[in-house]
Short mmCIF file of C-alpha atoms and ligand atoms in Angstrom, two decimals:
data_model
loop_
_atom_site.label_atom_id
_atom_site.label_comp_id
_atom_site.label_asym_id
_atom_site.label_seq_id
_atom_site.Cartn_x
_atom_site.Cartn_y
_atom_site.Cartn_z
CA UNK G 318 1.12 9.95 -18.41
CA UNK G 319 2.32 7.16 -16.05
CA UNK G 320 -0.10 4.23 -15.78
CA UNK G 321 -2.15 2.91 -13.26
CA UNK G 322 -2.33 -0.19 -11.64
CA UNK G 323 -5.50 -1.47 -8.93
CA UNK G 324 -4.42 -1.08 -5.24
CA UNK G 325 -5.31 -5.05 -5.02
CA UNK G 326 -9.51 -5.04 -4.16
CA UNK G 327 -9.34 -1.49 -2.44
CA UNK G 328 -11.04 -0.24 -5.71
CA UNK G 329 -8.60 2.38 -5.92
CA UNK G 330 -6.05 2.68 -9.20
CA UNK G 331 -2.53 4.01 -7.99
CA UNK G 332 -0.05 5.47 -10.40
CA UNK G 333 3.19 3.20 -10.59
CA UNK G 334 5.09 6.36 -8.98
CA UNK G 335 3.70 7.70 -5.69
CA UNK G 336 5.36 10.68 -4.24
CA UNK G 337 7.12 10.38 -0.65
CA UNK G 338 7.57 13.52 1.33
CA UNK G 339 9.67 12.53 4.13
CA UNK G 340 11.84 15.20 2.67
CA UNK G 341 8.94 17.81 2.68
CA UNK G 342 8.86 17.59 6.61
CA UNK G 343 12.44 16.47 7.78
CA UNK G 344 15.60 16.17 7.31
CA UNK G 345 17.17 14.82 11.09
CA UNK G 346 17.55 11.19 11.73
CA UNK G 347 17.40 10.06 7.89
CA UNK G 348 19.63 8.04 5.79
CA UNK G 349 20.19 9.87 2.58
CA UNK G 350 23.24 9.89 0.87
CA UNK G 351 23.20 13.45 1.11
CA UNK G 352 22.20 15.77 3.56
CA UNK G 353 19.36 18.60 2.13
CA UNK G 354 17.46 21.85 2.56
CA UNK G 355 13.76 21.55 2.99
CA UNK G 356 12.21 22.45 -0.14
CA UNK G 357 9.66 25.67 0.51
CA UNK G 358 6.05 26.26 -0.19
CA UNK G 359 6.98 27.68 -3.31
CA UNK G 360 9.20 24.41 -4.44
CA UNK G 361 6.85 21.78 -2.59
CA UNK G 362 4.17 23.19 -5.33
CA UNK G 363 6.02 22.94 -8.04
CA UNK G 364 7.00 19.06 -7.36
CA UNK G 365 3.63 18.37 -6.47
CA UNK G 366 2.42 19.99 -10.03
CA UNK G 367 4.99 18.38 -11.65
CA UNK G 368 3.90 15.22 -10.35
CA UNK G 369 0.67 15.42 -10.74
CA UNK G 370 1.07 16.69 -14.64
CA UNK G 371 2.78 13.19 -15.40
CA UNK G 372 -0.48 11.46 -13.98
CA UNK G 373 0.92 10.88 -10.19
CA UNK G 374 -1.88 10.43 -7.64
CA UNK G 375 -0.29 9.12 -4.90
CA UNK G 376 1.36 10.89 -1.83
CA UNK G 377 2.94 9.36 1.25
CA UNK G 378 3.08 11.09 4.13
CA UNK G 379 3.06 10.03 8.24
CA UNK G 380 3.28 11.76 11.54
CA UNK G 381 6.64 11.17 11.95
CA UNK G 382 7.68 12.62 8.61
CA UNK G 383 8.21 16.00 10.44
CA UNK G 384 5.82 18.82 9.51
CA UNK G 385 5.25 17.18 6.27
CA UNK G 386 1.26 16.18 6.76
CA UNK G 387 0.74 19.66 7.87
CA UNK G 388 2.55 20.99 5.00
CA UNK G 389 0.50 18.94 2.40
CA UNK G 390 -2.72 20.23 4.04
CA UNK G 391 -2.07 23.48 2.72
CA UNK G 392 0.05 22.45 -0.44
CA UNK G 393 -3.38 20.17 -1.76
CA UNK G 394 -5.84 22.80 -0.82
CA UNK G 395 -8.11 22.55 -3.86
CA UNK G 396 -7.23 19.45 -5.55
CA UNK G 397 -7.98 17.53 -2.87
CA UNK G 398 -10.19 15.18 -5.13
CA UNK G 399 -6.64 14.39 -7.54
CA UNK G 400 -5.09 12.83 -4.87
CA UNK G 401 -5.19 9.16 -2.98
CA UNK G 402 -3.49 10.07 0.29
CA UNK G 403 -1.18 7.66 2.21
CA UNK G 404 -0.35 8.67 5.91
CA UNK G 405 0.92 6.52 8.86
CA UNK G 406 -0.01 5.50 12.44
CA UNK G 407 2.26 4.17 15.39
CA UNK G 408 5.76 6.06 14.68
CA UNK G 409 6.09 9.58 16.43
CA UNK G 410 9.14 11.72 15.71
CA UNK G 411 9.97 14.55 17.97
CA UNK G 412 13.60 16.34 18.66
CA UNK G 413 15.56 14.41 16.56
CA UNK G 414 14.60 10.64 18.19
CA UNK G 415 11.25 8.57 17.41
CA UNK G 416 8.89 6.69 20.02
CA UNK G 417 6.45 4.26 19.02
CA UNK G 418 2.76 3.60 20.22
CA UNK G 419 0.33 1.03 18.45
CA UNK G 420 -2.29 1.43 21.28
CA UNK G 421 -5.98 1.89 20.02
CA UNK G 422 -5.88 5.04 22.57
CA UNK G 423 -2.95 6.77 20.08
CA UNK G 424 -4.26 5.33 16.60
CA UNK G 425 -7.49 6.92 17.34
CA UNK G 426 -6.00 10.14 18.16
CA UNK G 427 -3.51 9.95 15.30
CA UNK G 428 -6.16 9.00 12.97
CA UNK G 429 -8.34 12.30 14.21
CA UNK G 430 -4.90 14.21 14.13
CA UNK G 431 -3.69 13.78 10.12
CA UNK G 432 -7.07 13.71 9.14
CA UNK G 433 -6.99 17.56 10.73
CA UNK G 434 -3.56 18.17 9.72
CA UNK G 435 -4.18 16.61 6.09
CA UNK G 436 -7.87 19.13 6.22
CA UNK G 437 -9.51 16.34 5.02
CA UNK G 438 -12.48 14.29 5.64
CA UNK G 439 -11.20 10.72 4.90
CA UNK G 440 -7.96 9.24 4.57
CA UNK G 441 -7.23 7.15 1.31
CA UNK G 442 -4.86 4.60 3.05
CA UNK G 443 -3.48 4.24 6.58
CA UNK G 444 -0.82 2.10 6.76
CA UNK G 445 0.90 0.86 10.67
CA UNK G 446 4.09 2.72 10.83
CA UNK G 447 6.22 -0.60 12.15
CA UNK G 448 9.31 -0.43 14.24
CA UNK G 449 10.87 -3.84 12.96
CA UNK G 450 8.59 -6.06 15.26
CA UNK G 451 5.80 -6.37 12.44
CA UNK G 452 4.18 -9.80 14.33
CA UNK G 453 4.60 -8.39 18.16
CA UNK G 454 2.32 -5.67 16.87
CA UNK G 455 0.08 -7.55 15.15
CA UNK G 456 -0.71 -9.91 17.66
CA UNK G 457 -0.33 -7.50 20.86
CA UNK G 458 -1.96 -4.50 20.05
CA UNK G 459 -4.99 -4.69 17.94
CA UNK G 460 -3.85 -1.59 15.44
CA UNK G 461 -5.11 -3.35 12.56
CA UNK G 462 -8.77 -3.80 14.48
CA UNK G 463 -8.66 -0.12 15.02
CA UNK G 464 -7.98 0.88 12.00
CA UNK G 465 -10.67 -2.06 10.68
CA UNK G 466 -13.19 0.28 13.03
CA UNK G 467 -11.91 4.07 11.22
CA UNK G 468 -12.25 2.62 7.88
CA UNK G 469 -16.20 1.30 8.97
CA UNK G 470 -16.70 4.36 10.39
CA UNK G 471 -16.32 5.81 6.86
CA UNK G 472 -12.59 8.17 8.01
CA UNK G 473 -10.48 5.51 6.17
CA UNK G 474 -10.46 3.80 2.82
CA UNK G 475 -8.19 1.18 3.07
CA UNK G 476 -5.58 -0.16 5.89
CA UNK G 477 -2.59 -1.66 6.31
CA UNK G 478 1.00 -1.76 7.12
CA UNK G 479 4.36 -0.95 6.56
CA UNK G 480 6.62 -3.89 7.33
CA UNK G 481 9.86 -4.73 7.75
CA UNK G 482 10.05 -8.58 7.73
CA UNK G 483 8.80 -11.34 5.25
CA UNK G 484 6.66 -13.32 8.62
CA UNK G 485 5.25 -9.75 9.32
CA UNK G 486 4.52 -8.82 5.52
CA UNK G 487 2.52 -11.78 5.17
CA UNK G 488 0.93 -11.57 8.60
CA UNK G 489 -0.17 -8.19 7.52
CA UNK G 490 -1.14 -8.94 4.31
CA UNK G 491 -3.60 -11.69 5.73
CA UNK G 492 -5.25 -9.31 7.83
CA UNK G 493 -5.33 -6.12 5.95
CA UNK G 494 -5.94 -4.23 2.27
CA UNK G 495 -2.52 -3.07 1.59
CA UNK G 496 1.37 -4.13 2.22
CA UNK G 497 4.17 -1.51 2.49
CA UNK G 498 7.61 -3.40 1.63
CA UNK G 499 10.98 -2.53 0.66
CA UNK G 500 12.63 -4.08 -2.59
CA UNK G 501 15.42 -2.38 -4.44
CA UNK G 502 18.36 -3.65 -6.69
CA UNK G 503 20.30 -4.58 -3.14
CA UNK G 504 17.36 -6.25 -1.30
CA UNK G 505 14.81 -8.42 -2.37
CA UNK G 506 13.65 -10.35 0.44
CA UNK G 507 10.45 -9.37 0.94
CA UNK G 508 9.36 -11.04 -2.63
CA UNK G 509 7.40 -13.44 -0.74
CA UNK G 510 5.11 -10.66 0.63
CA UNK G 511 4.12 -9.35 -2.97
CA UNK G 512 3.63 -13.06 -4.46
CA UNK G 513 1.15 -13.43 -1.40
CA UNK G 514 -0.96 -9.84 -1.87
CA UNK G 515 -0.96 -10.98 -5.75
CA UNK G 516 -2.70 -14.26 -4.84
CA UNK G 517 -4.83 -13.15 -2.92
CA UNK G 518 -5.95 -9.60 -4.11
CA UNK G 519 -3.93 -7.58 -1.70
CA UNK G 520 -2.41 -3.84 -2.30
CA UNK G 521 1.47 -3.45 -2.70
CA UNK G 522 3.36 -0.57 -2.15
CA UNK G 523 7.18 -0.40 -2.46
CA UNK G 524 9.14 1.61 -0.20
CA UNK G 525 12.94 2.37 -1.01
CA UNK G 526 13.14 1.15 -4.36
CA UNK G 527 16.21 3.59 -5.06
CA UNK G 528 17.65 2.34 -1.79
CA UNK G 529 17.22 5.77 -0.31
CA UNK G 530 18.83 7.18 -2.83
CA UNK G 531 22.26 4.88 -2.53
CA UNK G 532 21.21 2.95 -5.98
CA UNK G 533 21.15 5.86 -7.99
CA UNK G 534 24.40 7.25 -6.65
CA UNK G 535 26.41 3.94 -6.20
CA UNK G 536 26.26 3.54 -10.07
CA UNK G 537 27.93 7.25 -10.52
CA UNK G 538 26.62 10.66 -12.06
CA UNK G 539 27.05 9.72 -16.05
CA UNK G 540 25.09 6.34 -15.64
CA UNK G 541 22.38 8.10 -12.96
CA UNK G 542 21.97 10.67 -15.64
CA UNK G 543 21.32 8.35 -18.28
CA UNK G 544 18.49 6.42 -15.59
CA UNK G 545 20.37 2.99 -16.01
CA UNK G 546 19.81 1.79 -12.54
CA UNK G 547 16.65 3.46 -12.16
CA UNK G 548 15.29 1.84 -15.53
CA UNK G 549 16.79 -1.63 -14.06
CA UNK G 550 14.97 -1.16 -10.65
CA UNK G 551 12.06 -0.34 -12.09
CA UNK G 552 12.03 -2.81 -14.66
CA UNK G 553 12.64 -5.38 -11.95
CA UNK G 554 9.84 -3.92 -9.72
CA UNK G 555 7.15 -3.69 -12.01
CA UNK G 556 7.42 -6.81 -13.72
CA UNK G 557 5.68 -8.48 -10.71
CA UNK G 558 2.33 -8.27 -11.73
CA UNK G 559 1.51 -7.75 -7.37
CA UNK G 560 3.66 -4.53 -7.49
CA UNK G 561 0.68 -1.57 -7.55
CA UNK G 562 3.19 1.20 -6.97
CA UNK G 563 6.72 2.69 -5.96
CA UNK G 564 6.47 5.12 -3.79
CA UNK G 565 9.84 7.26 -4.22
CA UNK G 566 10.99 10.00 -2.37
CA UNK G 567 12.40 13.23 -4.22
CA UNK G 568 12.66 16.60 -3.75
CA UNK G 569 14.15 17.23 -7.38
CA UNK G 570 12.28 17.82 -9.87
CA UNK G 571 14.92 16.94 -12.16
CA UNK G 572 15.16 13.61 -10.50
CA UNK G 573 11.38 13.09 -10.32
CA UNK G 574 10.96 13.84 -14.58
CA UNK G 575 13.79 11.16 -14.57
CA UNK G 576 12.02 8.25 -12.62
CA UNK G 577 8.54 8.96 -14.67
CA UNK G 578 10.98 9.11 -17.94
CA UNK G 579 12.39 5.95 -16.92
CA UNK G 580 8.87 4.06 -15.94
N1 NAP Y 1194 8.53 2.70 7.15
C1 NAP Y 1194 7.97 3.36 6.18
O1 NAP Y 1194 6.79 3.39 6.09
C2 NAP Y 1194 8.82 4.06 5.19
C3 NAP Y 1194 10.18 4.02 5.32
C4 NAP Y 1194 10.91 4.66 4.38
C5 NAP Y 1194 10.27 5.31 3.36
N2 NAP Y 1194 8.94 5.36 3.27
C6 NAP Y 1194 8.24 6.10 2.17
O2 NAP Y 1194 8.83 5.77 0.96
C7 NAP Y 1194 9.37 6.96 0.36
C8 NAP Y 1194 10.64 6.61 -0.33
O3 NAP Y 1194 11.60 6.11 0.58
P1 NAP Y 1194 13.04 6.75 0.68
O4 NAP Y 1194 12.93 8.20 0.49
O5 NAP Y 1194 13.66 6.21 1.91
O6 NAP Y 1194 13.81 6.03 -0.50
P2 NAP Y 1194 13.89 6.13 -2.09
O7 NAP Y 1194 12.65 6.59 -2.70
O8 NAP Y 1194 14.49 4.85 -2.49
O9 NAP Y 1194 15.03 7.23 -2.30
C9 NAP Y 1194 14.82 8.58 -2.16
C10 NAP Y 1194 16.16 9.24 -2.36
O10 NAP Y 1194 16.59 8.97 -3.69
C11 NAP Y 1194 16.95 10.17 -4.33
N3 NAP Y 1194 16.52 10.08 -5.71
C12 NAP Y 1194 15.26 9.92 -6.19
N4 NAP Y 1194 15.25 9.88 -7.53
C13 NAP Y 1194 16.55 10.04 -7.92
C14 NAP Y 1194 17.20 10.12 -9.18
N5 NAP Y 1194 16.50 10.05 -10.33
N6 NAP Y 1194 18.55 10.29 -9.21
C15 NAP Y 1194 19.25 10.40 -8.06
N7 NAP Y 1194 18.71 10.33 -6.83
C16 NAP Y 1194 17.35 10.17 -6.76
C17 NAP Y 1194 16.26 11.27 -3.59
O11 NAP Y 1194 17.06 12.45 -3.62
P3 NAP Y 1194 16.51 13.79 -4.31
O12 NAP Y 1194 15.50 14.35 -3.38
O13 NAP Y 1194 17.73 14.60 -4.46
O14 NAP Y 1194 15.90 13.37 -5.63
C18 NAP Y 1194 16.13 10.73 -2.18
O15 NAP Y 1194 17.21 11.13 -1.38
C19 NAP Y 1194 9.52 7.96 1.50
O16 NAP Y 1194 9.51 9.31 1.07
C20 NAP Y 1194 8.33 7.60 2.32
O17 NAP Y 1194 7.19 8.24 1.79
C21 NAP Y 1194 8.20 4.72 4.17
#
């Protein structure tokens, strides 16, 4: 079973894998190495059984992942209670482009919307969905202090964001229970950001730590079968003692006994 680290003060203990489901709910406007089929009802299942066999209790989801909060609705009918769910606020993806709105109008609404879509009463962790300008957000549009008001009004565990820059990671992190960065074998930037939540009790969540899937195929199909890079990212991830989980995307279960082989 994989082990569990604390999700910084939240109270909550993550897995060090979560599962990302971009791939349950779309499959325009990504960056995968490869393009895909939507796994059905039937497949989505068995990945989620599988992951949840190997002691995985974390799903990411978000409105703009397609259908894909909808989908889990029906796919975690039932073991609701197994699960700490992740879901987004600000990014909206509709015929192929995305459109952003950080307005306390919209977070409301999306807030109310997932928690529908998700048939749940509460939402484990709502992260901001950022479009690159982490600080412009912060400081213009209150999202975090409407998300502070969901999570008092009992709809909302924990809150944060997904960033995309080390001034808006930290920024974030100052203001909020959780950080969503990116770190992989090609970019490490955002270091700084998980030093900081580690100081000072905050949640990390990695996003991309295969790279979208480029680490794992850059290094070839012998070495990728043998987990090399993956054991290396990993390795590299989880040896900062801020890290509380990866959140990797995969639709393979093949790929997904892999990555809990390799933790
Ligand atoms: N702004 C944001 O908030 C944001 C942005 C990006 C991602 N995310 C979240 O983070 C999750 C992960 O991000 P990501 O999907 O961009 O990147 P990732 O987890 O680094 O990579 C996922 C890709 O790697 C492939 N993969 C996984 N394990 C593999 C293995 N053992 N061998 C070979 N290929 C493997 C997957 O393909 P297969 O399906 O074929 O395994 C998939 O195409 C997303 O699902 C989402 O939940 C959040």
């Amino acid at each position: 079973m994989l082990p569990k680290r604390p999700l910084g003060q939240t109270g909550m203990e993550v897995s060090l894998l979560g599962l990302g489901t971009v791939k349950l709910g779309r499959n325009q406007g990504v960056k995968y190495p490869q393009s895909f089929k939507i796994p059905d009802d039937k497949e989505a299942a068995t990945l989620i059984a599988l992951a949840k066999d190997n002691g995985i209790n974390l799903i990411d989801t978000a409105p703009a992942y397609g259908n894909s909060e909808q989908r889990l609705g029906k796919l975690l009918a039932g073991q609701r209670q197994n699960w700490l769910i992740c879901t987004k606020v600000g990014e909206e993806f509709n015929n192929g482009e995305s459109r952003y709105d950080f307005s306390t109008e919209h977070t409301r609404s999306s807030v109310e919307r997932s928690l529908q879509r998700l048939n749940t009463d509460f939402l484990d962790i709502v992260l901001i969905h950022s479009d690159g300008n982490d600080e412009e957000i912060l400081h213009r549009h209150g999202t975090l202090d409407t998300l502070a008001a969901l999570k008092k009004e009992g709809k909302i565990r924990a809150i944060g964001m997904s960033t995309k820059t080390v001034k808006g990671g930290l920024l974030a992190a100052e203001q909020s229970d959780v950080v969503m960065i990116t770190w992989n074998l090609q970019y490490d930037a955002e270091i700084p950001v998980a030093d900081y939540c580690h100081q000072h009790g905050k949640g990390v969540l990695i996003k991309k730590a295969l790279a979208s899937g480029h680490a794992a195929k850059s290094q070839g199909a012998n070495v990728n079968a043998l987990g090399d890079p993956i054991k290396q990212c990993f390795q590299m991830i989880f040896a900062h003692p801020g890290v509380s989980s990866a959140i990797v995307g995969t639709i393979n279960p093949n790929h997904l006994r892999t990555n809990i082989s390799a933790i």
